[in-house]
XYZ file of C-alpha atoms in Angstrom:
748
model
C -26.730 -9.024 8.320
C -30.453 -9.501 8.597
C -31.619 -12.797 7.126
C -34.240 -13.042 4.460
C -37.621 -13.959 5.869
C -38.291 -16.881 3.610
C -34.877 -18.377 4.382
C -34.176 -17.981 8.055
C -36.493 -15.763 10.060
C -38.666 -17.822 12.334
C -36.602 -20.928 11.699
C -35.421 -21.197 15.289
C -35.281 -24.990 15.259
C -33.118 -24.953 12.139
C -30.820 -22.298 13.608
C -30.364 -24.103 16.923
C -29.705 -27.419 15.198
C -27.238 -25.845 12.792
C -25.513 -23.995 15.625
C -24.951 -27.284 17.470
C -23.790 -28.951 14.271
C -21.596 -25.931 13.515
C -19.865 -26.231 16.904
C -19.289 -29.969 16.484
C -18.022 -29.588 12.925
C -15.642 -26.824 13.916
C -14.150 -28.985 16.676
C -13.858 -32.147 14.631
C -12.679 -30.683 11.346
C -9.699 -28.808 12.685
C -7.670 -31.981 13.707
C -7.804 -35.467 15.380
C -6.909 -37.448 18.507
C -5.656 -40.404 16.533
C -2.388 -42.255 16.557
C -0.593 -42.210 13.259
C -1.407 -45.373 11.398
C 1.609 -47.518 10.672
C 0.179 -49.451 7.817
C 2.486 -49.312 4.850
C 1.225 -47.213 1.959
C 0.539 -48.733 -1.393
C 3.221 -47.765 -3.889
C 1.631 -49.562 -6.767
C 0.800 -47.416 -9.769
C -2.648 -47.140 -11.227
C -2.889 -48.499 -14.776
C -2.464 -45.771 -17.352
C -5.204 -44.545 -19.637
C -5.386 -46.080 -23.114
C -3.892 -44.114 -25.992
C -6.069 -41.670 -27.876
C -7.835 -42.952 -31.009
C -6.254 -42.315 -34.394
C -7.198 -38.949 -35.917
C -10.173 -39.127 -38.227
C -10.600 -35.443 -39.047
C -8.160 -33.298 -41.018
C -6.317 -30.586 -39.082
C -7.853 -27.150 -38.645
C -7.235 -24.580 -41.371
C -4.296 -22.201 -41.137
C -4.807 -19.683 -38.329
C -5.631 -16.083 -39.120
C -2.837 -13.543 -39.029
C -4.955 -10.523 -38.275
C -4.759 -9.113 -34.744
C -7.148 -10.103 -32.012
C -9.645 -7.793 -30.387
C -8.465 -7.470 -26.793
C -9.985 -5.889 -23.703
C -8.712 -5.785 -20.127
C -10.482 -4.631 -16.991
C -10.015 -4.483 -13.241
C -12.615 -3.843 -10.533
C -12.730 -3.758 -6.745
C -14.528 -6.768 -5.221
C -13.777 -6.139 -1.527
C -16.574 -6.906 0.914
C -17.193 -5.590 4.444
C -13.986 -6.240 6.424
C -15.555 -7.014 9.779
C -16.957 -10.058 11.620
C -17.425 -12.228 8.507
C -15.139 -15.320 8.540
C -12.169 -15.417 6.199
C -12.217 -18.181 3.594
C -9.352 -20.652 3.447
C -8.336 -22.057 6.817
C -11.886 -23.292 7.605
C -11.909 -21.597 11.005
C -15.173 -19.715 11.655
C -13.461 -17.805 14.462
C -10.919 -16.267 12.071
C -13.119 -13.294 11.268
C -12.283 -10.153 9.328
C -11.143 -7.128 11.323
C -9.670 -4.676 8.836
C -7.880 -4.373 5.507
C -4.294 -5.200 4.595
C -4.869 -4.832 0.844
C -8.033 -4.628 -1.221
C -9.277 -7.441 -3.437
C -9.702 -7.078 -7.194
C -11.155 -8.973 -10.119
C -9.128 -8.801 -13.330
C -10.729 -9.704 -16.654
C -9.193 -10.422 -20.061
C -11.386 -10.692 -23.179
C -10.050 -11.941 -26.509
C -11.930 -12.121 -29.828
C -10.633 -13.576 -33.104
C -13.587 -12.467 -35.231
C -15.257 -15.872 -34.929
C -15.242 -16.590 -31.238
C -14.686 -14.800 -27.967
C -13.211 -16.017 -24.660
C -13.052 -14.423 -21.226
C -10.570 -15.228 -18.470
C -11.033 -13.737 -15.013
C -8.627 -14.085 -12.109
C -10.102 -12.765 -8.874
C -8.562 -12.177 -5.458
C -10.718 -14.785 -3.763
C -10.108 -18.121 -2.067
C -11.770 -20.029 -4.871
C -14.665 -19.651 -7.251
C -17.726 -21.294 -5.772
C -20.460 -22.766 -7.911
C -22.931 -20.241 -6.506
C -20.635 -17.324 -7.329
C -20.159 -18.529 -10.901
C -23.875 -19.077 -11.447
C -24.740 -15.620 -10.142
C -22.068 -14.014 -12.339
C -23.332 -15.875 -15.414
C -26.897 -14.794 -14.650
C -25.804 -11.152 -14.405
C -23.839 -11.402 -17.664
C -26.831 -12.914 -19.456
C -29.047 -10.018 -18.368
C -26.507 -7.515 -19.748
C -25.137 -9.263 -22.810
C -27.559 -12.015 -23.793
C -25.680 -15.049 -25.087
C -22.364 -13.271 -25.684
C -20.804 -14.448 -22.410
C -21.739 -17.990 -21.413
C -20.643 -20.938 -19.291
C -18.519 -22.304 -22.154
C -16.462 -19.172 -22.953
C -16.126 -17.523 -19.518
C -13.510 -18.899 -17.113
C -13.555 -17.665 -13.518
C -10.462 -18.502 -11.447
C -9.483 -17.611 -7.860
C -5.988 -16.629 -6.759
C -6.548 -18.737 -3.614
C -5.882 -16.027 -1.076
C -6.921 -17.354 2.329
C -7.686 -13.820 3.531
C -10.796 -12.981 1.543
C -14.305 -13.133 2.931
C -16.246 -16.404 3.132
C -20.007 -16.757 2.836
C -20.447 -17.184 -0.925
C -21.210 -20.918 -1.074
C -24.486 -22.822 -1.352
C -23.373 -26.242 -0.054
C -23.809 -27.053 3.626
C -20.212 -27.934 4.559
C -18.927 -24.581 3.318
C -21.849 -22.690 4.828
C -21.095 -24.199 8.242
C -17.475 -23.030 8.252
C -18.520 -19.656 6.764
C -21.427 -18.971 9.138
C -23.830 -19.331 6.260
C -24.630 -17.870 2.865
C -23.954 -14.162 3.378
C -25.359 -11.695 0.874
C -23.020 -8.941 2.043
C -20.111 -11.199 1.093
C -21.205 -12.569 -2.273
C -22.707 -9.388 -3.715
C -19.407 -7.433 -3.928
C -17.790 -10.455 -5.571
C -20.513 -10.782 -8.197
C -20.629 -7.044 -8.876
C -16.837 -6.729 -8.922
C -16.317 -9.635 -11.324
C -19.083 -8.405 -13.635
C -17.728 -4.856 -13.541
C -14.240 -6.048 -14.493
C -15.775 -7.812 -17.499
C -17.811 -4.695 -18.306
C -14.643 -2.582 -18.342
C -12.776 -5.099 -20.498
C -15.765 -5.296 -22.852
C -15.933 -1.517 -23.275
C -12.163 -1.211 -23.825
C -11.800 -3.795 -26.578
C -9.482 -2.788 -29.401
C -7.191 -4.495 -31.935
C -4.043 -5.834 -30.355
C -1.536 -8.630 -30.155
C -0.538 -11.292 -27.651
C 2.982 -12.520 -26.948
C 4.050 -15.394 -24.735
C 7.137 -16.021 -22.676
C 8.170 -18.904 -20.420
C 10.571 -19.114 -17.517
C 11.243 -20.728 -14.162
C 11.026 -19.268 -10.669
C 12.982 -21.014 -7.938
C 13.188 -20.190 -4.257
C 9.506 -19.320 -3.883
C 7.779 -22.664 -3.370
C 8.119 -25.868 -1.362
C 6.307 -29.200 -1.573
C 4.440 -29.552 1.723
C 3.661 -33.263 1.213
C 6.919 -34.730 -0.147
C 6.086 -38.148 1.315
C 2.999 -38.327 -0.900
C 4.927 -37.090 -3.922
C 7.517 -39.836 -3.461
C 4.767 -42.441 -3.769
C 4.442 -41.574 -7.470
C 6.304 -43.935 -9.839
C 10.039 -43.462 -9.710
C 10.469 -43.282 -13.467
C 7.819 -40.553 -13.633
C 9.474 -38.537 -10.881
C 12.839 -38.789 -12.605
C 11.447 -36.918 -15.594
C 11.277 -33.766 -13.480
C 13.977 -31.759 -11.721
C 11.802 -30.619 -8.805
C 8.868 -31.874 -6.772
C 6.983 -28.642 -7.477
C 6.390 -26.887 -10.783
C 8.636 -23.851 -11.168
C 7.302 -22.857 -14.581
C 5.925 -19.380 -15.137
C 3.941 -18.610 -18.287
C 3.300 -14.982 -19.200
C 0.938 -13.630 -21.840
C 1.686 -10.045 -22.846
C -1.188 -8.012 -24.284
C -0.429 -4.958 -26.422
C -2.187 -2.534 -28.703
C -1.249 -2.352 -32.363
C 1.176 0.421 -31.452
C 3.065 -2.027 -29.228
C 2.139 -0.338 -25.984
C 1.325 -2.815 -23.254
C -2.237 -2.967 -21.968
C -2.086 -6.036 -19.751
C -0.373 -9.203 -18.613
C -1.638 -12.589 -17.504
C 0.593 -15.061 -15.676
C 0.317 -18.516 -14.102
C 2.494 -19.891 -11.309
C 1.797 -22.743 -8.881
C 1.997 -21.672 -5.234
C -0.487 -21.396 -2.378
C -1.488 -17.869 -1.422
C -0.933 -18.568 2.286
C 1.947 -16.285 3.149
C -0.637 -14.527 5.327
C -1.192 -17.230 7.922
C -4.139 -18.368 9.999
C -3.487 -15.735 12.676
C -4.282 -12.942 10.209
C -7.528 -11.018 10.666
C -7.228 -8.503 7.824
C -8.638 -8.837 4.320
C -5.613 -9.378 2.081
C -4.836 -10.424 -1.484
C -1.694 -12.180 -0.176
C 1.381 -12.914 -2.306
C -0.342 -13.198 -5.706
C -2.240 -9.974 -5.122
C 0.945 -8.192 -4.109
C 2.585 -9.305 -7.375
C -0.334 -7.732 -9.264
C -0.049 -4.617 -7.112
C 3.646 -4.170 -7.911
C 3.361 -4.648 -11.670
C 0.302 -2.417 -11.936
C 2.075 0.309 -9.938
C 5.004 -0.027 -12.373
C 2.827 0.232 -15.458
C 0.408 2.863 -14.139
C 2.827 5.491 -12.769
C 1.287 8.194 -10.631
C -1.942 6.235 -10.111
C -3.395 4.998 -6.853
C -3.888 1.213 -6.448
C -6.819 -0.042 -8.498
C -6.480 2.809 -10.979
C -4.842 3.001 -14.395
C -5.444 1.145 -17.626
C -2.778 -1.560 -17.370
C -4.096 -4.771 -15.784
C -1.774 -7.433 -14.353
C -3.393 -10.768 -13.560
C -1.567 -13.460 -11.584
C -3.488 -16.716 -11.690
C -3.307 -19.852 -9.569
C -2.270 -23.185 -11.046
C -1.651 -26.750 -9.791
C -0.757 -25.581 -6.294
C -2.351 -28.385 -4.268
C 0.825 -29.511 -2.492
C 2.820 -26.283 -2.953
C 3.564 -23.894 -0.078
C 5.226 -20.455 -0.166
C 6.595 -21.011 3.341
C 10.059 -21.902 2.145
C 11.741 -22.381 5.534
C 9.627 -25.492 5.858
C 7.699 -26.942 8.798
C 9.104 -26.730 12.316
C 7.643 -27.203 15.774
C 6.723 -23.730 16.940
C 7.417 -24.608 20.586
C 10.871 -26.134 20.098
C 12.152 -24.981 16.712
C 12.911 -28.573 15.748
C 11.734 -30.120 12.462
C 8.306 -31.758 12.514
C 7.824 -35.492 12.102
C 8.363 -36.188 8.409
C 5.542 -38.693 7.931
C 2.644 -37.095 9.775
C 3.749 -33.447 10.197
C 3.256 -33.355 13.965
C 5.263 -32.428 17.051
C 5.954 -34.470 20.214
C 4.235 -31.762 22.267
C 1.308 -29.968 20.678
C 0.687 -32.350 17.778
C -0.189 -30.987 14.355
C -1.160 -27.556 15.640
C 2.438 -26.883 16.634
C 3.836 -28.025 13.275
C 3.934 -24.866 11.189
C 5.779 -23.848 8.061
C 7.366 -20.394 8.000
C 9.375 -18.102 5.804
C 11.071 -16.780 3.941
C 10.500 -13.568 5.933
C 10.567 -12.678 9.590
C 6.765 -12.528 9.817
C 3.776 -13.126 7.561
C 3.857 -9.592 6.133
C 7.529 -9.889 5.275
C 6.995 -13.343 3.738
C 4.093 -12.036 1.656
C 6.294 -9.204 0.445
C 9.218 -11.478 -0.484
C 7.200 -14.153 -2.293
C 5.008 -11.585 -4.026
C 8.047 -9.613 -5.147
C 9.725 -12.770 -6.464
C 6.658 -13.638 -8.546
C 6.379 -10.058 -9.786
C 10.080 -9.842 -10.709
C 10.002 -13.022 -12.786
C 6.778 -11.995 -14.548
C 8.167 -8.526 -15.254
C 11.315 -10.054 -16.749
C 9.330 -12.442 -18.938
C 6.940 -9.674 -19.962
C 9.830 -7.458 -21.066
C 11.333 -10.288 -23.138
C 8.110 -11.638 -24.652
C 8.555 -11.625 -28.442
C 6.913 -14.905 -29.503
C 3.541 -13.881 -30.893
C 0.454 -15.950 -30.181
C -1.663 -16.394 -33.293
C -4.470 -18.713 -34.237
C -8.125 -19.313 -33.659
C -9.862 -19.266 -30.308
C -11.778 -22.237 -28.956
C -13.756 -22.936 -25.829
C -15.248 -26.183 -24.603
C -17.301 -26.876 -21.492
C -19.311 -29.668 -19.926
C -21.142 -30.219 -16.687
C -20.216 -33.590 -15.232
C -21.722 -35.641 -12.421
C -18.425 -36.356 -10.681
C -19.995 -38.924 -8.355
C -20.630 -41.286 -11.259
C -17.798 -41.254 -13.794
C -16.527 -44.582 -15.115
C -13.194 -44.712 -16.935
C -11.821 -47.547 -19.044
C -8.169 -47.588 -17.984
C -7.081 -50.567 -20.067
C -8.541 -53.444 -22.079
C -9.811 -55.271 -19.010
C -10.371 -52.756 -16.221
C -12.661 -49.855 -15.477
C -12.612 -47.582 -12.430
C -15.227 -45.233 -11.035
C -15.509 -42.124 -8.940
C -17.366 -42.024 -5.605
C -19.887 -39.970 -3.731
C -17.926 -37.197 -2.025
C -16.323 -37.840 1.355
C -13.554 -36.353 3.495
C -11.028 -38.498 5.354
C -9.699 -38.249 8.885
C -6.550 -36.459 7.741
C -8.679 -33.641 6.345
C -9.171 -32.563 9.975
C -5.395 -32.509 10.522
C -4.956 -29.510 8.273
C -1.593 -28.807 6.666
C 1.762 -27.413 7.688
C 0.439 -24.063 6.434
C -2.347 -24.263 9.014
C -2.770 -27.271 11.287
C -5.751 -28.460 13.264
C -6.554 -28.120 16.960
C -7.536 -31.625 18.069
C -4.381 -33.571 17.163
C -5.639 -35.350 14.100
C -2.615 -36.406 12.065
C -1.843 -36.515 8.380
C -1.386 -39.954 6.842
C -4.202 -41.702 8.722
C -5.373 -44.798 6.828
C -7.417 -46.170 9.718
C -10.327 -44.566 11.514
C -10.643 -43.730 15.195
C -13.424 -45.433 17.199
C -14.091 -42.332 19.307
C -14.585 -39.902 16.440
C -16.230 -42.496 14.225
C -18.763 -43.124 16.998
C -19.562 -39.418 17.264
C -19.858 -39.195 13.492
C -22.238 -42.164 13.356
C -24.435 -40.763 16.127
C -24.666 -37.229 14.757
C -24.204 -37.476 11.002
C -24.815 -41.136 10.185
C -22.513 -43.976 9.311
C -21.070 -44.038 5.777
C -22.531 -46.777 3.617
C -20.398 -49.823 2.902
C -20.358 -48.848 -0.759
C -18.941 -45.395 0.001
C -16.350 -46.800 2.397
C -15.188 -49.374 -0.119
C -15.131 -46.848 -2.943
C -12.882 -44.457 -0.997
C -10.471 -47.106 0.356
C -7.914 -46.652 1.894
C -9.414 -43.357 3.101
C -11.026 -43.674 6.551
C -14.110 -41.472 6.168
C -14.663 -38.698 8.678
C -17.508 -36.910 6.879
C -19.561 -38.861 4.355
C -20.723 -35.651 2.713
C -22.105 -37.326 -0.402
C -24.753 -39.015 1.744
C -25.614 -35.870 3.726
C -28.280 -33.596 2.247
C -29.738 -31.600 5.133
C -30.580 -28.782 4.952
C -28.884 -28.822 1.541
C -26.295 -31.163 -0.023
C -22.958 -30.881 1.756
C -20.844 -31.083 -1.400
C -21.415 -30.535 -5.132
C -22.112 -33.431 -7.453
C -22.300 -31.487 -10.734
C -18.936 -29.994 -11.664
C -17.679 -27.800 -14.537
C -14.893 -29.063 -16.782
C -13.715 -26.381 -19.194
C -10.924 -25.400 -21.558
C -10.161 -22.401 -23.686
C -7.435 -22.136 -26.297
C -5.829 -18.941 -27.559
C -3.853 -20.018 -30.578
C -1.496 -22.664 -29.243
C -2.016 -21.692 -25.591
C -4.502 -23.923 -23.788
C -5.948 -22.873 -20.437
C -7.450 -25.799 -18.510
C -9.923 -24.584 -15.895
C -9.750 -27.041 -12.990
C -12.438 -26.998 -10.261
C -10.114 -27.531 -7.328
C -6.532 -27.838 -6.152
C -4.448 -30.200 -8.245
C -1.175 -31.439 -6.835
C 2.053 -30.979 -8.748
C 2.053 -34.436 -10.363
C -1.679 -34.391 -11.065
C -1.218 -31.149 -12.962
C 1.710 -32.560 -14.918
C -0.333 -35.569 -16.005
C -3.262 -33.383 -17.017
C -1.112 -30.968 -19.005
C 0.518 -33.843 -20.856
C -2.814 -35.535 -21.609
C -4.315 -32.321 -22.980
C -1.207 -31.543 -25.023
C -1.265 -35.008 -26.615
C -4.898 -34.641 -27.612
C -4.516 -31.125 -29.004
C -1.474 -31.996 -31.081
C -2.797 -35.364 -32.277
C -4.657 -33.781 -35.180
C -1.791 -31.596 -36.385
C -3.598 -28.293 -35.919
C -1.732 -27.427 -32.723
C 2.048 -27.260 -32.476
C 4.370 -26.194 -29.677
C 1.406 -25.979 -27.349
C 1.588 -24.366 -23.943
C -0.916 -25.989 -21.586
C -1.521 -24.260 -18.260
C -3.690 -25.254 -15.324
C -5.969 -22.501 -14.034
C -6.788 -23.727 -10.556
C -9.677 -22.949 -8.212
C -11.956 -22.375 -11.227
C -15.751 -22.356 -11.586
C -16.656 -24.617 -8.644
C -14.717 -25.788 -5.605
C -14.194 -29.516 -5.030
C -11.200 -29.482 -2.656
C -8.136 -31.440 -3.874
C -7.141 -33.703 -6.753
C -4.211 -36.024 -6.067
C -2.771 -38.805 -8.165
C -3.912 -42.345 -7.407
C -0.538 -43.054 -5.801
C -0.593 -39.940 -3.612
C -4.110 -40.810 -2.511
C -2.850 -44.056 -0.959
C -0.729 -42.101 1.543
C -3.763 -40.140 2.802
C -2.084 -36.953 3.813
C -4.308 -33.870 3.886
C -4.486 -33.562 0.099
C -5.466 -37.220 -0.383
C -8.011 -37.117 2.437
C -9.495 -34.032 0.734
C -9.769 -35.665 -2.707
C -13.502 -35.976 -2.284
C -14.490 -38.137 -5.255
C -12.194 -40.995 -4.359
C -8.891 -42.518 -5.535
C -9.795 -42.356 -9.237
C -10.701 -38.647 -9.272
C -7.705 -37.735 -11.431
C -8.433 -40.537 -13.900
C -11.950 -39.155 -14.308
C -10.662 -35.640 -14.946
C -8.038 -36.884 -17.399
C -10.806 -38.650 -19.285
C -13.083 -35.613 -19.355
C -10.419 -33.055 -20.277
C -9.066 -35.351 -22.964
C -12.550 -35.307 -24.406
C -12.654 -31.503 -24.420
C -9.209 -31.275 -26.024
C -10.113 -33.854 -28.645
C -13.293 -31.957 -29.508
C -11.307 -28.741 -29.923
C -8.609 -30.430 -32.028
C -11.251 -31.994 -34.293
C -13.428 -28.860 -34.321
C -16.336 -30.850 -32.891
C -17.062 -28.841 -29.772
C -20.672 -28.403 -30.826
C -21.129 -32.175 -30.546
C -20.145 -32.306 -26.872
C -23.036 -33.156 -24.528
C -23.834 -30.209 -22.273
C -24.316 -32.469 -19.255
C -26.623 -32.105 -16.243
C -27.021 -28.514 -15.033
C -25.949 -27.713 -11.466
C -28.566 -26.683 -8.904
C -29.235 -23.091 -7.910
C -30.707 -23.345 -4.446
C -33.379 -20.832 -3.444
C -34.573 -22.436 -0.199
C -32.806 -23.627 2.961
C -29.833 -21.321 2.523
C -29.013 -20.202 6.048
C -27.164 -17.308 7.652
C -25.825 -17.698 11.190
C -24.699 -14.067 11.403
C -26.922 -11.440 12.917
C -27.149 -7.866 11.756
C -24.444 -5.526 13.083
C -25.438 -3.941 16.351
C -25.961 -0.251 17.025
C -22.652 1.601 17.362
C -21.874 3.381 20.618
C -19.075 5.765 21.533
C -17.342 6.945 24.700
C -18.966 9.764 26.611
C -18.141 13.271 25.423
C -16.819 12.045 22.098
C -17.918 11.789 18.473
C -17.352 9.164 15.810
C -14.105 10.000 14.056
C -12.488 11.563 17.101
C -8.845 10.675 17.597
C -8.171 8.451 20.615
C -4.421 8.083 20.056
C -2.747 10.894 18.175
C 0.253 10.842 15.823
C 3.703 12.123 16.773
C 4.757 15.430 15.250
C 7.764 14.090 13.307
C 8.683 10.779 11.636
C 11.502 9.537 9.456
C 11.339 7.384 6.352
C 11.009 3.757 7.459
C 8.983 4.608 10.577
C 5.401 3.499 11.225
C 2.758 6.153 11.827
C -0.212 4.995 13.920
C -3.433 6.797 14.813
C -6.601 5.446 16.468
C -10.134 6.766 15.922
C -13.542 6.295 17.533
C -15.195 4.102 14.905
C -18.322 2.381 13.748
C -18.665 -1.194 12.531
C -17.326 -1.378 8.925
C -20.283 -3.615 8.056
C -22.451 -0.507 8.404
C -20.643 1.085 5.460
C -22.516 -1.150 2.996
C -20.977 -1.510 -0.458
C -17.376 -0.371 0.031
C -16.150 -1.079 -3.502
C -14.181 1.812 -5.036
C -14.129 3.587 -1.690
C -11.621 3.694 1.137
C -11.595 3.688 4.926
C -8.188 5.392 4.916
C -6.274 8.131 3.146
C -2.733 9.314 3.701
C -2.408 12.834 2.333
C 0.533 15.167 1.661
C 0.253 18.927 1.653
C 1.158 20.575 -1.665
C 2.634 24.011 -0.946
C 2.233 25.049 -4.568
C -1.516 24.479 -4.748
C -2.352 24.675 -1.040
C -4.180 21.347 -1.426
C -4.022 18.021 0.370
C -3.238 15.259 -2.158
C -4.086 11.597 -1.494
C -0.965 9.452 -1.836
C -2.131 6.198 -0.173
C -5.475 4.490 0.505
C -6.504 1.286 2.260
C -5.695 -0.506 -1.015
C -2.035 0.439 -0.642
C 0.559 -2.020 0.588
C 1.966 0.672 2.862
C -1.234 1.093 4.928
C -2.986 -1.216 7.384
C -6.510 -0.625 8.612
C -7.302 -2.415 11.878
C -10.805 -2.539 13.328
C -11.169 -3.531 16.970
C -14.568 -4.405 18.404
C -14.610 -3.476 22.067
C -17.104 -3.777 24.886
C -20.449 -2.002 25.231
C -20.893 -1.953 21.435
C -17.973 0.452 21.101
C -15.167 -0.020 18.611
C -12.174 1.804 17.268
C -10.070 1.837 14.132
C -6.298 2.064 14.066
C -4.608 3.178 10.869
C -0.951 2.391 10.269
C 1.195 3.948 7.588
C 4.514 2.213 7.006
C 6.511 5.089 5.566
C 8.453 3.965 2.462
C 12.207 4.679 2.371
C 11.709 6.966 -0.641
C 8.675 8.863 0.660
C 9.166 12.593 0.016
C 9.707 14.815 3.006
C 6.780 17.068 3.795
C 3.650 17.614 5.840
C 1.176 14.732 6.040
C -2.115 13.792 7.662
C -4.154 10.581 7.947
C -7.914 10.478 7.532
C -10.412 7.761 8.402
C -13.881 7.373 6.866
C -16.722 5.177 8.040
C -20.378 4.865 9.025
C -22.071 4.375 12.354
C -25.462 2.886 13.080
C -27.952 4.421 15.501
C -31.533 3.653 16.333
C -34.122 6.403 16.207
C -37.392 5.033 17.449
C -37.878 1.745 15.646
C -35.725 2.728 12.696
C -32.003 2.098 12.230
C -30.176 5.104 10.801
C -26.766 4.866 9.143
C -24.676 8.043 9.268
C -21.288 8.719 7.673
C -18.417 10.111 9.716
C -14.779 11.015 9.197
C -11.778 11.774 11.336
C -8.447 13.484 10.723
C -5.142 13.192 12.528
C -2.911 16.083 13.436
C -0.506 17.201 10.762
C 2.918 15.562 11.063
C 6.214 15.928 9.272
C 8.177 13.269 7.455
C 11.836 14.189 7.248
C 15.153 12.487 6.678
C 16.390 13.653 10.055
C 14.971 14.814 13.371
C 17.687 17.435 13.521
C 17.345 20.755 11.776
C 20.196 22.941 10.560
């Protein structure tokens, strides 16, 4: 994509410098050549927070019994599926090359007649601060002060197969190849459109809640860290991950369902780091299944029923339930540092439960869907009561917390530890960094000092025992490397509290936060039987949030807790304050806090514009290079390859498709679309070849219950040519031969 003149054109020195830095960062941040430190981890517990003050305000008045106004909306937010890095595994070479499933934003608006709240769950790795600020700006233009930073929650499902390029801080721009307009614009427009649709569809309705547990779909990927939490605390829980599922069922006054919102804690990494297709992963597939159930006869992305599956405290939770094994031997990885005797951390990979990443995505997604569907069907406990929302901006580099009568603790300037570069068992690093490193490495520390500068003594002491690899809080060129100003936010819907967390909380961190918020809400008597849920990856991304005890072990999650060992204590303090303000009806007295920056200058883009598309001699764009067979059976895979253009040349692809699978209707003599590139059953692969030529391969995985009949596959795209000095974008399409789907190859 062409860069804006004021940002990058002519800035050759900046580009060269950033390219060198980009290469170094990529190499260092994937893993380490360090021997696992043998220093014993600290198992001492951090002092607990003091009890909340005695209530001084009478409880809130009795809640209203009239129905809420409810609106739900869904909108496509898929960006160009080519060449742009995928966001999640921090590998700039893992670039998009097709579509597995499309990405959607799902919005839920609730109004009690006094206040209004909005919750959005989007198929995106995480909500960045820049994305949130741009969405809020767009909402303000449309709606004035109706939708604001205090009553709009934006949460990401944490798919690792969405596009990167929507951040304004240097570290994320380096691993994303910059701030990419073509990536962030579909996200902003898609999120806003989902809110628009929900806004326009608001009508009286009711909300019901249901709780359950889902086992067999999650695994703690850092059990050694978890075991460093106090024994008596661990004994209060059956598992080392949260199995709870909370479902909110939205209906009209006639009882007909209009939507569902669910929270479950698991990483959306069933699609692994070898994937090159845009995909909503396991959480998106759960949404896909429930929406197909509730919108019969509709194509994906269509129909009025909206099913949102939201992330939670998933920081140490993997869907790869077969656990980590050495890919080269099949033996279990080293328990302490998740590495293999040959190949190090890169060879230590977690798999399952399926035979490949597509099968695993299907199984985990179906498990989540099945439990939510069951809870939805049995939801009879009505949610009633007033709505509240509370929000503050907090400088997370400078929070002091009084933890007892004699001690205070403070947060730190952001920094990442050596084990950050080791990655996780869901995606390890390349350079043999190891998890659990509590001592630095002279080689890498020397390179860091020479290129990026040595961390100050104050920062090193503040982060102890983390050996600092990147002292991001002291790095501000060309822009700050990490955020300082962070959103803390809560909304309550009757007795359901949604805590919007700006990062990835581990299992125990989330449990402590839920309990702290519940205590504050119920301390005044206005809230009873409260359900507190963590909405992870919300509003701004700040990596991980471990407990103090887990931080001492310095596995990946602790090394990525960027504000230091007392990060969780700071968040407990801040969210307690929000909950207390809601319980006492004093939200208006909360300080707004320092506003986050919105950078206009020094944003950079390391991606060039897509090149001119070329084609083989004596061919046209859309021509078939590899044709279909004449007959297939249910369960087979149909594949057809076309002469193609670069998908980036198709511009805004929202609400469009690169692929259709069509069946011939003998009654009407029409071709009817039965699948698109948003369908689970299709896969759209784009392959960039030599001499600026490329092709697209479309796969259709024929479902077992697909009706017999005549079918064809079509591909749509755009190619770029240069006429004189002007680039011209031209649409094209291609169509396969007609083929039959039949239960048998043999005819009577």
